[in-house]
Structures are given as C-alpha cells and as structure tokens.
CSV table of C-alpha atoms in Angstrom, one decimal:
chain,number,residue,atom,x,y,z
A,1,MET,CA,0.0,0.0,0.0
A,2,LEU,CA,1.0,3.5,-0.7
A,3,THR,CA,-0.2,6.7,0.9
A,4,ILE,CA,-0.6,9.7,-1.4
A,5,ALA,CA,-1.2,13.1,0.2
A,6,THR,CA,-1.5,15.5,-2.7
A,7,SER,CA,-2.7,15.8,-6.3
A,8,ASP,CA,0.8,16.3,-7.5
A,9,GLU,CA,1.9,13.0,-5.8
A,10,MET,CA,-1.0,11.2,-7.5
A,11,PHE,CA,0.0,12.6,-10.9
A,12,GLU,CA,3.7,11.6,-10.3
A,13,PHE,CA,2.5,8.1,-9.2
A,14,GLY,CA,0.7,7.9,-12.5
A,15,LYS,CA,3.9,8.9,-14.4
A,16,HIS,CA,5.8,6.2,-12.5
A,17,ILE,CA,3.3,3.6,-13.6
A,18,GLY,CA,3.1,4.9,-17.2
A,19,SER,CA,6.9,4.7,-17.6
A,20,GLN,CA,6.6,0.9,-17.1
A,21,LEU,CA,3.7,0.2,-19.4
A,22,LYS,CA,3.7,-1.3,-22.9
A,23,ALA,CA,1.1,-1.9,-25.6
A,24,GLY,CA,-1.6,-4.4,-24.6
A,25,ASP,CA,-1.5,-3.5,-20.9
A,26,LEU,CA,-4.8,-3.2,-19.1
A,27,ILE,CA,-5.1,-1.2,-15.9
A,28,LEU,CA,-8.3,-1.1,-13.8
A,29,VAL,CA,-8.7,1.8,-11.4
A,30,ASN,CA,-11.3,1.8,-8.8
A,31,GLY,CA,-12.2,4.2,-6.0
A,32,PRO,CA,-15.0,6.7,-5.0
A,33,LEU,CA,-15.8,9.9,-6.8
A,34,GLY,CA,-13.0,12.4,-6.4
A,35,ALA,CA,-10.4,9.8,-5.4
A,36,GLY,CA,-8.0,10.7,-8.1
A,37,LYS,CA,-8.6,8.1,-10.8
A,38,THR,CA,-8.5,10.6,-13.7
A,39,LEU,CA,-5.5,12.4,-12.2
A,40,LEU,CA,-3.7,9.0,-12.0
A,41,THR,CA,-4.6,8.5,-15.7
A,42,GLN,CA,-3.3,12.0,-16.6
A,43,GLY,CA,0.1,11.0,-15.0
A,44,ILE,CA,0.1,7.8,-17.0
A,45,GLY,CA,-0.6,9.8,-20.1
A,46,ALA,CA,2.2,12.3,-19.3
A,47,ALA,CA,4.6,9.4,-19.3
A,48,LEU,CA,3.4,8.5,-22.8
A,49,GLY,CA,3.7,12.1,-24.1
A,50,ILE,CA,-0.1,12.7,-23.9
A,51,SER,CA,-1.7,15.8,-22.4
A,52,GLY,CA,-5.3,17.1,-22.2
A,53,ILE,CA,-6.7,13.9,-20.6
A,54,THR,CA,-10.1,14.6,-19.0
A,55,SER,CA,-12.7,12.3,-17.5
A,56,PRO,CA,-14.6,10.5,-20.2
A,57,THR,CA,-17.6,10.1,-17.9
A,58,PHE,CA,-20.2,11.3,-20.5
A,59,VAL,CA,-18.5,9.9,-23.7
A,60,ILE,CA,-17.5,6.8,-21.8
A,61,SER,CA,-14.3,6.2,-23.8
A,62,ARG,CA,-11.6,8.3,-25.5
A,63,VAL,CA,-8.5,7.3,-27.4
A,64,HIS,CA,-5.5,9.5,-27.0
A,65,LYS,CA,-2.5,9.4,-29.4
A,66,GLY,CA,1.0,9.2,-27.9
A,67,LYS,CA,4.1,7.0,-28.1
A,68,ILE,CA,1.6,4.3,-27.4
A,69,PRO,CA,-2.1,5.1,-27.7
A,70,LEU,CA,-4.0,5.4,-24.5
A,71,ILE,CA,-7.6,4.2,-24.3
A,72,HIS,CA,-9.3,5.8,-21.4
A,73,VAL,CA,-12.6,4.4,-20.3
A,74,ASP,CA,-14.9,5.6,-17.5
A,75,ALA,CA,-17.3,2.7,-16.9
A,76,TYR,CA,-19.3,4.5,-14.2
A,77,ARG,CA,-22.4,5.1,-16.3
A,78,LEU,CA,-22.2,1.6,-17.7
A,79,MET,CA,-22.2,0.1,-14.2
A,80,GLN,CA,-25.0,2.4,-13.0
A,81,SER,CA,-27.3,1.7,-16.0
A,82,ASP,CA,-30.3,-0.5,-15.7
A,83,ASP,CA,-30.4,-0.9,-19.5
A,84,PRO,CA,-28.9,-4.4,-20.3
A,85,SER,CA,-28.1,-3.3,-23.8
A,86,PHE,CA,-25.6,-0.7,-22.5
A,87,SER,CA,-22.5,-2.6,-21.6
A,88,LEU,CA,-18.7,-2.6,-21.7
A,89,ASP,CA,-18.8,-5.1,-24.6
A,90,ASP,CA,-20.4,-2.4,-26.8
A,91,LEU,CA,-17.1,-0.4,-26.7
A,92,ASP,CA,-15.3,-3.1,-28.7
A,93,LEU,CA,-12.1,-2.6,-26.7
A,94,ASP,CA,-10.6,-5.9,-27.9
A,95,SER,CA,-10.1,-4.6,-31.4
A,96,GLU,CA,-7.7,-1.8,-30.3
A,97,ARG,CA,-6.4,-3.0,-27.0
A,98,GLU,CA,-3.4,-5.0,-28.2
A,99,SER,CA,-1.8,-1.9,-29.7
A,100,ALA,CA,-2.7,0.5,-26.9
A,101,ILE,CA,-2.6,0.9,-23.1
A,102,THR,CA,-6.1,0.7,-21.7
A,103,VAL,CA,-7.1,2.4,-18.4
A,104,ILE,CA,-10.6,1.6,-17.2
A,105,GLU,CA,-12.0,3.6,-14.3
A,106,TRP,CA,-14.8,1.9,-12.4
A,107,GLY,CA,-14.1,-1.3,-14.3
A,108,GLY,CA,-14.7,-3.8,-11.5
A,109,THR,CA,-15.3,-7.4,-12.3
A,110,LEU,CA,-16.8,-6.7,-15.7
A,111,ALA,CA,-13.6,-5.2,-17.0
A,112,ALA,CA,-11.4,-7.8,-15.2
A,113,ARG,CA,-12.7,-10.4,-17.7
A,114,LEU,CA,-11.1,-8.5,-20.6
A,115,SER,CA,-7.7,-10.0,-19.7
A,116,ASP,CA,-6.0,-12.4,-17.3
A,117,GLU,CA,-3.0,-10.1,-17.4
A,118,ARG,CA,-3.9,-6.8,-15.7
A,119,LEU,CA,-3.0,-4.3,-13.0
A,120,GLU,CA,-5.8,-3.4,-10.6
A,121,ILE,CA,-5.4,-0.2,-8.6
A,122,THR,CA,-7.7,0.7,-5.8
A,123,ILE,CA,-7.8,4.2,-4.3
A,124,ASP,CA,-9.3,4.6,-0.9
A,125,ARG,CA,-10.1,8.1,0.1
A,126,THR,CA,-11.9,7.6,3.4
A,127,MET,CA,-9.3,9.6,5.2
A,128,ASP,CA,-7.7,12.9,4.3
A,129,LYS,CA,-4.9,11.1,2.4
A,130,ARG,CA,-5.4,8.6,-0.4
A,131,VAL,CA,-4.4,5.0,0.3
A,132,VAL,CA,-3.5,3.2,-2.9
A,133,SER,CA,-3.2,-0.5,-3.3
A,134,ALA,CA,-2.4,-2.5,-6.3
A,135,VAL,CA,-2.9,-6.2,-7.3
A,136,THR,CA,-1.2,-7.7,-10.3
A,137,HIS,CA,-2.6,-10.5,-12.3
A,138,GLY,CA,-0.4,-12.5,-14.7
A,139,THR,CA,3.3,-12.9,-15.3
A,140,ARG,CA,3.4,-9.6,-17.3
A,141,TRP,CA,3.5,-7.7,-14.0
A,142,ASP,CA,6.2,-9.8,-12.2
A,143,GLU,CA,8.9,-7.1,-12.5
A,144,PHE,CA,6.5,-4.2,-12.2
A,145,SER,CA,7.3,-1.8,-9.3
A,146,LEU,CA,5.0,0.6,-7.5
C-alpha cells in the first residue's frame, strides 16, 4: 500500500506507472468519486507524451494518441445503467487493446474479464490522504514496481 497526500503526488505516481507500461497493458482503477482516478490516468498519459486527458464520464471512452495510444474508459455510467443493452462489450475494446494501453475507471469485475494479465489499482479516500493498493494478475507484471 502507498499513501498519497496531494494531487501532485497522484500525478507523479501515474507517471511512474506509465513509464513501465507497454502496448496491450490493461489497468483497472477503482475508487470513489473524487479519489484521483483521472488524475492518475493523466500521469500515465504524461509518461506517454499525452496531455489534455479529461474524465470520459459522458462519452465513456476516449483514445489519446501518444508514443503508445491510451484508451481511457470511464465505466461508471455503464455500471449504473439498468439498461442491459448498455455494456462494456459495446465499446469493442478488444479490437484496439493490443496496440494500446487501456485504463478503465470503475471497471470492477466486468472489466477484469477482458484479460487475465492486468493491474488493478484501488484508491481509498476515506481519510484525508489517499491510500493506494495494487494487485497484479499474470506474469506480465512480475517485475513491475510501485
């Protein structure tokens, strides 16, 4: 676990993660509203030479061009929808995922089924500081460092 006190630290943590990523990587980021999920993604983007990342809450998914493309998904509205025809599968992430890095906010168990090789980050903001934990799945992440 890692304690992050400021927005700048969350951004820098994202840059640290981003510097270790490669095409095909899947990162799931979970935490309450305002926890810093998009700020973390902005740091990941900065490590890839990408700026201008904003939350894709209303468009659900954005693709940002960089050294490696970044697919940024906010699945909050998908998870909250009562409409069964509105799902993560409709985004067709598999067609682009192998050539990009995919970060899914609010992905939970639905997004976990996209790959056995993934990094799951949870941001707990029940205190003044954010407590970040990470769980790796698959051998891809064996040498990954937080």
